[in-house]
Amino acid sequence: MSDSSSPQLLRCSLIAHQGPSDREEPIEEHLAELAELARSRGFEVVSRHRLKRASIAPRTYYGSGQLEAVADEAARRGASVLICDDELSGSQVNAIEKLTRMACVDRTGLILSIFEQRAQTREARAQVELARCEYELPRLKGQWTHLERQGGGVGLRGGPGETQIEVDRRMIRTRISQLKKELVHLEQVRETQRQGRPGNLPRVALVGYTNAGKTSLLKALTGAGEPQDLLFATLDTTTRKAWLGPDLNAEGEPTGAVKHCLVADTVGFIRKLPHQLVAAFRSTLGEVRTADALLIVADAADPDLEGRLRVVADTLRDIGCLDDHHLQPRLLVLNQVDRLHRPQRLDLKRTFPHAAQAVAISGQGLDEIRAWIRDLIPGPVKARDLEWWELPNPKGREAVIAT
Ligand SMILES: Nc1nc2c(ncn2[C@@H]2O[C@H](COP(=O)(O)OP(=O)(O)OP(=O)(O)O)[C@@H](O)[C@H]2O)c(=O)[nH]1
Ligand SMILES: [Mg+2]
């Protein structure tokens, strides 16, 4: 991936819809996150726009007048792509492209293309392609409407466009079933590998919002991993062995027994993680479901820490990791506390009394994390209550973020 000083970067402008009851602040946060996603995909962001509108325009979502004004400004700044924070239908994307003469991508399409760019293993590539096919399938119609009109004319059915849609749909459906079969096979391979791992070592999975510092923590605990300041730098699950320090008896003397565990780094979560990706990554996320314990890594200095923790809790719930039958022990790791002042850290201690505060890049706080994992060995796992931020939110995920 090229860095932000590269001359070949494609320029883009970002837009988000603001309804009459939407506050400005969360939308600005969403645009800031969209800018990070765009940067992670290699775009240079030249402008951001909140488009106010009482209701969604069915054809262009944002309304043609505002879109034309944005496109003029974007073109003046050399942008050729519009990235929209809202989920658009295929025909809306087409209408926006036609109106603005710019390429248009929605948030889900952008996240999918980051995943496509990063996927390296066969499994990750198959998972991402499956998600892409599921995303494109309902959008095909929009792409072929011009042919429908050409071939069929008003009131006629079964013109060449219509036939082409059917052919395309069938091809995508065939590909989806091939990919699903391949993924079942790859999951069996993964299961065999899992069984081949040293049996008595507990497995701890690192989970959390993207860019929180999971890979940095993997590196600090195991020596492996390449942290990067990019969203979704990690797609493939990496499992490495970590040394947990010498075993101590009640008097604090070493017993001579050395304790290890396996630590798995996983793909990060994000607000509105495309459901096609959650579904396609189910087997990779199986590493999280089957782990003996979770380290939930959060960027403590993020201004929306609580909103992001809610997203993590909701995503864990989506993948079956937060129900009564599946409540693994978990430690909240408030990482990056080096970016906070002491009073802020004390505040955090009051809000999250059971969390470990850490700095993955310097190793600060690691002893507490190691001690917590050591205490899990050799089980049995103790029952525990959900923390406040893990409780289901009756108003839904978006409501928490938006309020
Ligand atoms: N200041 C500071 N920066 C950190 C700390 N931990 C991680 N970082 C930085 O945060 C960025 C993201 O770190 P990663 O470890 O790649 O984050 P991640 O959660 O694995 O991200 P994804 O794999 O993209 O989801 C990198 O630039 C790290 O150097 C920390 O404790 N303090
Ligand atoms: Mg990572």
Coordinates of C-alpha atoms and ligand atoms in Angstrom, one line a residue:
M1 CA 0.0 0.0 0.0
S2 CA 1.3 3.4 -0.8
D3 CA 1.7 6.1 1.9
S4 CA -0.1 9.4 2.0
S5 CA 2.8 11.2 0.2
S6 CA 2.6 9.0 -2.8
P7 CA 1.8 11.0 -6.0
Q8 CA -0.4 8.2 -7.5
L9 CA -3.0 8.4 -4.7
L10 CA -6.6 8.5 -6.0
R11 CA -8.4 11.5 -4.5
C12 CA -11.9 11.1 -3.1
S13 CA -14.6 13.2 -1.3
L14 CA -16.7 11.8 1.5
I15 CA -20.4 12.3 2.1
A16 CA -22.9 11.3 4.8
H17 CA -26.6 12.0 5.2
Q18 CA -27.9 14.0 8.1
G19 CA -31.6 13.7 8.9
P20 CA -33.6 16.3 10.8
S21 CA -33.2 14.4 14.2
D22 CA -29.5 13.5 13.7
R23 CA -26.9 15.4 15.7
E24 CA -23.9 16.8 14.0
E25 CA -21.2 15.3 16.2
P26 CA -21.8 11.5 15.6
I27 CA -22.0 12.2 11.9
E28 CA -18.7 14.0 12.0
E29 CA -17.2 11.0 13.9
H30 CA -18.6 8.7 11.2
L31 CA -17.0 10.8 8.5
A32 CA -13.7 10.8 10.4
E33 CA -13.9 7.0 10.5
L34 CA -14.8 6.9 6.8
A35 CA -11.7 9.0 6.1
E36 CA -9.6 6.5 8.0
L37 CA -11.1 3.7 6.0
A38 CA -10.4 5.6 2.8
R39 CA -6.8 6.3 3.8
S40 CA -6.4 2.6 4.7
R41 CA -7.5 1.7 1.1
G42 CA -5.0 4.2 -0.3
F43 CA -7.2 7.2 -1.1
E44 CA -6.4 10.8 -0.4
V45 CA -9.4 12.5 1.1
V46 CA -9.9 16.1 -0.2
S47 CA -13.3 17.0 1.4
R48 CA -16.0 15.8 3.7
H49 CA -19.7 16.8 3.4
R50 CA -22.7 16.3 5.7
L51 CA -25.7 16.5 3.4
K52 CA -28.8 17.6 5.3
R53 CA -32.1 16.4 4.0
A54 CA -35.4 15.7 5.7
S55 CA -36.0 12.4 3.9
I56 CA -34.0 10.1 1.7
A57 CA -34.3 10.8 -2.1
P58 CA -35.3 7.5 -3.5
R59 CA -33.3 7.8 -6.7
T60 CA -30.0 9.5 -5.6
Y61 CA -30.3 9.1 -1.8
Y62 CA -28.9 12.6 -1.1
G63 CA -30.8 14.6 -3.7
S64 CA -29.4 15.8 -7.0
G65 CA -28.9 19.5 -6.1
Q66 CA -26.6 18.8 -3.2
L67 CA -24.8 16.0 -5.1
E68 CA -24.0 18.3 -8.0
A69 CA -22.6 21.0 -5.6
V70 CA -20.4 18.4 -3.9
A71 CA -19.3 16.9 -7.2
D72 CA -18.3 20.4 -8.4
E73 CA -16.2 21.1 -5.4
A74 CA -14.7 17.6 -5.4
A75 CA -13.8 17.9 -9.1
R76 CA -12.1 21.3 -8.4
R77 CA -9.9 19.6 -5.8
G78 CA -9.0 16.8 -8.2
A79 CA -11.2 14.0 -6.8
S80 CA -12.6 11.3 -9.0
V81 CA -14.4 9.2 -6.4
L82 CA -17.3 9.8 -4.0
I83 CA -17.4 7.7 -0.9
C84 CA -20.8 7.6 0.9
D85 CA -21.2 6.6 4.5
D86 CA -24.7 5.3 3.9
E87 CA -25.6 1.9 2.5
L88 CA -26.8 2.5 -1.1
S89 CA -28.6 0.3 -3.5
G90 CA -27.1 -0.6 -6.9
S91 CA -29.4 1.7 -8.8
Q92 CA -28.7 4.6 -6.4
V93 CA -24.9 4.2 -7.0
N94 CA -25.6 4.2 -10.7
A95 CA -27.8 7.3 -10.5
I96 CA -25.1 9.2 -8.4
E97 CA -22.4 8.2 -10.9
K98 CA -24.4 9.3 -13.8
L99 CA -25.3 12.6 -12.2
T100 CA -21.9 13.5 -10.8
R101 CA -19.7 11.8 -13.5
M102 CA -17.6 10.4 -10.6
A103 CA -17.1 6.8 -9.3
C104 CA -19.3 6.2 -6.3
V105 CA -18.6 3.6 -3.5
D106 CA -20.6 3.1 -0.4
R107 CA -19.2 2.2 3.1
T108 CA -19.8 -1.5 2.7
G109 CA -18.2 -1.5 -0.8
L110 CA -15.2 0.4 0.6
I111 CA -14.7 -2.1 3.5
L112 CA -15.0 -5.0 1.1
S113 CA -12.4 -3.5 -1.1
I114 CA -10.0 -3.1 1.8
F115 CA -10.5 -6.7 2.7
E116 CA -9.9 -7.7 -0.9
Q117 CA -6.7 -5.8 -0.9
R118 CA -5.5 -7.4 2.3
A119 CA -6.6 -11.0 1.9
Q120 CA -3.6 -13.3 1.6
T121 CA -4.4 -16.8 2.6
R122 CA -6.7 -19.0 0.5
E123 CA -9.3 -19.0 3.3
A124 CA -9.3 -15.2 3.6
R125 CA -9.6 -14.8 -0.1
A126 CA -12.5 -17.2 -0.4
Q127 CA -14.2 -15.5 2.6
V128 CA -13.9 -12.1 1.0
E129 CA -15.0 -13.2 -2.4
L130 CA -18.1 -14.8 -0.8
A131 CA -18.9 -11.6 0.9
R132 CA -18.4 -9.7 -2.3
C133 CA -20.7 -12.0 -4.2
E134 CA -23.4 -11.7 -1.6
Y135 CA -23.0 -7.9 -1.7
E136 CA -23.2 -7.8 -5.6
L137 CA -26.1 -10.2 -6.0
P138 CA -29.0 -7.9 -5.1
R139 CA -27.2 -5.0 -6.8
L140 CA -27.1 -6.6 -10.3
K141 CA -30.4 -5.2 -11.3
G142 CA -29.3 -1.6 -11.0
Q143 CA -26.4 -2.2 -13.3
W144 CA -28.4 -3.6 -16.1
T145 CA -31.4 -1.3 -16.1
H146 CA -30.1 0.5 -19.2
L147 CA -30.1 -2.8 -21.1
E148 CA -33.6 -3.6 -19.9
R149 CA -34.8 -0.4 -21.3
Q150 CA -32.9 -0.7 -24.6
G151 CA -34.1 -4.3 -25.2
G152 CA -37.6 -4.4 -23.7
G153 CA -39.0 -1.0 -24.0
V154 CA -41.9 0.1 -21.8
G155 CA -44.3 -2.7 -20.9
L156 CA -42.2 -5.5 -22.4
R157 CA -40.4 -8.2 -20.5
G158 CA -37.5 -10.5 -21.2
G159 CA -35.3 -8.1 -23.3
P160 CA -31.6 -8.9 -23.7
G161 CA -30.9 -7.0 -20.4
E162 CA -33.2 -9.1 -18.4
T163 CA -31.6 -12.2 -19.8
Q164 CA -28.2 -10.9 -19.0
I165 CA -29.2 -10.3 -15.4
E166 CA -30.4 -13.8 -15.1
V167 CA -27.2 -15.2 -16.5
D168 CA -25.2 -13.0 -14.1
R169 CA -27.3 -14.0 -11.2
R170 CA -26.9 -17.6 -12.0
M171 CA -23.1 -17.3 -12.3
I172 CA -22.9 -15.5 -9.0
R173 CA -25.1 -18.1 -7.2
T174 CA -23.0 -20.9 -8.6
R175 CA -19.8 -19.1 -7.4
I176 CA -21.4 -18.6 -4.0
S177 CA -22.1 -22.3 -3.6
Q178 CA -18.6 -23.2 -4.8
L179 CA -17.1 -20.8 -2.3
K180 CA -19.2 -22.1 0.5
K181 CA -18.1 -25.7 -0.2
E182 CA -14.5 -24.6 -0.4
L183 CA -14.9 -22.8 3.0
V184 CA -16.4 -25.9 4.6
H185 CA -13.3 -27.8 3.4
L186 CA -10.9 -25.1 4.7
E187 CA -12.7 -25.1 8.0
Q188 CA -12.0 -28.8 8.4
V189 CA -8.4 -28.2 7.6
R190 CA -8.4 -25.4 10.3
E191 CA -10.0 -27.8 12.8
T192 CA -7.4 -30.4 12.1
Q193 CA -4.7 -27.8 12.7
R194 CA -6.4 -26.7 15.9
Q195 CA -6.4 -30.3 17.2
G196 CA -2.7 -30.6 16.3
R197 CA -1.8 -27.7 18.5
P198 CA -0.2 -28.5 21.9
G199 CA -3.3 -29.7 23.7
N200 CA -2.9 -28.6 27.2
L201 CA -2.1 -24.9 26.4
P202 CA -5.0 -22.5 27.0
R203 CA -5.9 -20.5 23.9
V204 CA -6.5 -16.8 24.4
A205 CA -8.0 -14.7 21.5
L206 CA -7.3 -11.0 21.0
V207 CA -10.5 -9.2 19.9
G208 CA -11.5 -5.6 19.5
Y209 CA -12.2 -2.6 17.4
T210 CA -9.9 -2.3 14.4
N211 CA -6.6 -0.4 15.0
A212 CA -7.0 -0.7 18.8
G213 CA -3.6 -2.4 19.1
K214 CA -4.4 -6.2 19.0
T215 CA -1.4 -7.1 16.8
S216 CA 0.8 -4.8 19.0
L217 CA -0.3 -6.8 22.0
L218 CA 0.3 -10.1 20.2
K219 CA 3.8 -8.8 19.4
A220 CA 4.4 -7.7 23.0
L221 CA 3.2 -11.1 24.3
T222 CA 4.7 -13.4 21.8
G223 CA 7.3 -11.5 19.7
A224 CA 5.3 -12.1 16.5
G225 CA 3.2 -9.8 14.4
E226 CA 3.5 -6.6 12.4
P227 CA 1.4 -3.7 13.8
Q228 CA 0.4 -1.0 11.3
D229 CA -1.5 2.2 11.6
L230 CA -4.2 1.1 9.2
L231 CA -7.8 -0.1 9.6
F232 CA -8.1 -3.9 9.0
A233 CA -4.3 -4.4 8.7
T234 CA -4.9 -7.9 10.1
L235 CA -7.4 -10.3 8.3
D236 CA -5.9 -13.7 9.0
T237 CA -5.9 -15.3 12.4
T238 CA -2.3 -15.7 13.6
T239 CA -1.7 -18.0 16.6
R240 CA 1.5 -17.8 18.5
K241 CA 2.9 -19.2 21.8
A242 CA 3.4 -16.8 24.6
W243 CA 5.5 -17.3 27.8
L244 CA 3.6 -16.2 30.8
G245 CA 6.6 -15.9 33.1
P246 CA 7.8 -18.1 36.0
D247 CA 5.2 -19.9 38.1
L248 CA 5.3 -18.6 41.7
N249 CA 4.1 -20.3 44.8
A250 CA 2.2 -18.6 47.7
E251 CA 5.4 -17.2 49.1
G252 CA 6.2 -15.7 45.7
E253 CA 9.0 -18.1 45.0
P254 CA 9.4 -19.7 41.5
T255 CA 8.1 -23.3 41.5
G256 CA 10.2 -24.1 38.4
A257 CA 7.1 -24.8 36.3
V258 CA 7.0 -22.6 33.2
K259 CA 3.6 -21.6 31.9
H260 CA 2.7 -20.9 28.3
C261 CA -0.4 -20.1 26.4
L262 CA -1.4 -19.7 22.8
V263 CA -2.5 -16.2 21.7
A264 CA -4.6 -15.7 18.5
D265 CA -4.7 -12.3 16.8
T266 CA -7.9 -11.8 14.8
V267 CA -9.7 -9.5 12.3
G268 CA -10.9 -6.2 13.9
F269 CA -14.5 -5.1 14.3
I270 CA -16.0 -1.8 13.2
R271 CA -19.3 0.0 13.4
K272 CA -21.7 -1.5 10.8
L273 CA -19.3 -4.3 9.9
P274 CA -20.9 -5.5 6.7
H275 CA -23.1 -8.5 7.6
Q276 CA -21.8 -10.3 4.5
L277 CA -18.3 -10.1 6.0
V278 CA -19.5 -11.3 9.5
A279 CA -21.2 -14.3 7.8
A280 CA -18.2 -15.0 5.5
F281 CA -15.7 -14.8 8.4
R282 CA -17.7 -17.0 10.7
S283 CA -15.1 -19.8 10.6
T284 CA -12.1 -17.5 11.2
L285 CA -14.1 -16.0 14.0
G286 CA -14.6 -19.5 15.2
E287 CA -11.1 -19.0 16.7
V288 CA -12.8 -16.5 19.0
R289 CA -15.7 -18.7 19.9
T290 CA -13.6 -21.7 20.8
A291 CA -10.9 -19.7 22.7
D292 CA -10.5 -20.4 26.4
A293 CA -10.5 -16.7 27.2
L294 CA -10.7 -13.4 25.4
L295 CA -8.5 -10.3 25.7
I296 CA -10.8 -7.4 24.6
V297 CA -8.4 -4.8 23.4
A298 CA -9.6 -1.2 23.2
D299 CA -7.9 2.1 22.3
A300 CA -8.3 3.9 25.7
A301 CA -7.6 7.3 24.1
D302 CA -10.4 7.0 21.5
P303 CA -13.0 9.8 22.2
D304 CA -15.7 7.3 21.4
L305 CA -14.3 4.5 23.6
E306 CA -17.7 3.5 25.1
G307 CA -19.5 3.5 21.7
R308 CA -16.7 1.3 20.3
L309 CA -16.9 -1.1 23.2
R310 CA -20.6 -1.4 22.5
V311 CA -19.9 -2.3 18.9
V312 CA -17.4 -5.0 20.1
A313 CA -19.9 -6.4 22.5
D314 CA -22.7 -6.4 19.9
T315 CA -20.4 -8.1 17.3
L316 CA -19.3 -10.7 19.9
R317 CA -23.0 -11.3 20.5
D318 CA -23.6 -11.6 16.7
I319 CA -21.0 -14.4 16.4
G320 CA -22.4 -16.3 19.4
C321 CA -19.8 -15.2 22.0
L322 CA -21.9 -13.3 24.5
D323 CA -24.8 -15.6 25.3
D324 CA -25.4 -17.4 28.6
H325 CA -24.0 -20.6 27.2
H326 CA -20.9 -19.0 25.9
L327 CA -19.5 -16.6 28.4
Q328 CA -15.7 -17.2 28.2
P329 CA -13.6 -15.4 30.8
R330 CA -12.5 -12.1 29.3
L331 CA -10.3 -9.2 30.3
L332 CA -10.8 -5.7 29.0
V333 CA -7.4 -4.3 28.0
L334 CA -7.5 -0.5 27.9
N335 CA -4.5 -0.1 25.6
Q336 CA -2.6 3.1 24.5
V337 CA -3.0 4.7 27.9
D338 CA 0.4 6.5 27.2
R339 CA -1.8 8.9 25.1
L340 CA -3.8 9.9 28.2
H341 CA -3.0 12.2 31.2
R342 CA -3.0 10.8 34.7
P343 CA -6.4 12.2 35.7
Q344 CA -7.9 10.6 32.6
R345 CA -6.4 7.2 33.5
L346 CA -7.8 7.6 37.0
D347 CA -11.2 8.3 35.5
L348 CA -11.0 5.2 33.4
K349 CA -10.1 3.2 36.5
R350 CA -13.3 4.3 38.1
T351 CA -15.4 3.6 34.9
F352 CA -13.8 0.2 34.2
P353 CA -12.5 -1.1 37.6
H354 CA -11.9 -4.6 36.3
A355 CA -9.9 -3.6 33.2
A356 CA -6.1 -3.8 32.7
Q357 CA -4.5 -0.6 31.5
A358 CA -1.7 -1.2 29.1
V359 CA 0.8 0.2 26.5
A360 CA 1.4 -2.6 24.1
I361 CA 4.2 -0.7 22.3
S362 CA 6.3 -0.4 25.5
G363 CA 5.1 -3.5 27.4
Q364 CA 3.6 -1.5 30.2
G365 CA 0.8 -3.4 32.0
L366 CA 1.8 -6.7 30.4
D367 CA 2.5 -8.4 33.7
E368 CA -1.0 -7.9 34.9
I369 CA -2.3 -9.4 31.7
R370 CA 0.1 -12.4 32.0
A371 CA -0.9 -12.9 35.6
W372 CA -4.6 -12.9 34.6
I373 CA -4.0 -15.6 32.0
R374 CA -1.9 -17.6 34.4
D375 CA -4.7 -17.6 36.9
L376 CA -6.9 -19.3 34.3
I377 CA -4.6 -22.3 34.2
P378 CA -5.6 -25.0 35.0
G379 CA -9.3 -23.9 35.2
P380 CA -12.1 -24.5 35.9
V381 CA -13.6 -21.3 34.5
K382 CA -15.4 -19.2 37.0
A383 CA -18.9 -17.9 36.3
R384 CA -19.1 -14.1 36.0
D385 CA -21.6 -11.4 35.3
L386 CA -21.7 -9.2 32.2
E387 CA -20.1 -5.8 32.4
W388 CA -22.4 -2.9 31.8
W389 CA -21.0 -2.2 28.3
E390 CA -21.5 -5.9 27.4
L391 CA -25.3 -5.8 28.1
P392 CA -27.6 -5.9 25.1
N393 CA -28.7 -2.5 24.1
P394 CA -32.4 -2.4 23.7
K395 CA -32.3 0.5 21.3
G396 CA -29.8 -1.2 19.0
R397 CA -26.2 -0.5 18.2
E398 CA -26.7 2.6 16.1
A399 CA -28.8 4.3 18.8
V400 CA -25.9 4.0 21.2
I401 CA -23.5 5.4 18.8
A402 CA -25.8 8.2 17.7
T403 CA -26.8 9.4 21.2
Ligands
LIG1 N1 0.7 5.2 21.5 C1 0.4 3.9 21.3 N2 0.2 3.4 20.1 C2 -0.1 2.1 20.0 C3 -0.2 1.3 21.1 N3 -0.6 0.0 20.7 C4 -0.7 0.1 19.4 N4 -0.4 1.4 18.9 C5 -0.4 1.8 17.5 O1 -1.7 1.7 17.0 C6 -1.7 1.3 15.6 C7 -2.5 0.1 15.4 O2 -1.9 -1.0 16.1 P1 -2.2 -2.5 15.6 O3 -1.6 -3.4 16.7 O4 -1.8 -2.8 14.2 O5 -3.8 -2.5 15.8 P2 -4.8 -3.7 15.5 O6 -5.8 -3.7 16.5 O7 -4.1 -5.0 15.3 O8 -5.4 -3.2 14.1 P3 -6.1 -4.0 12.9 O9 -5.4 -5.3 12.7 O10 -6.0 -3.1 11.7 O11 -7.5 -4.2 13.3 C8 -0.2 1.1 15.3 O12 0.3 2.3 14.7 C9 0.5 0.9 16.7 O13 1.8 1.4 16.7 C10 0.0 1.9 22.4 O14 0.0 1.2 23.5 N5 0.4 3.2 22.4
MG2 MG -3.9 -6.2 13.6

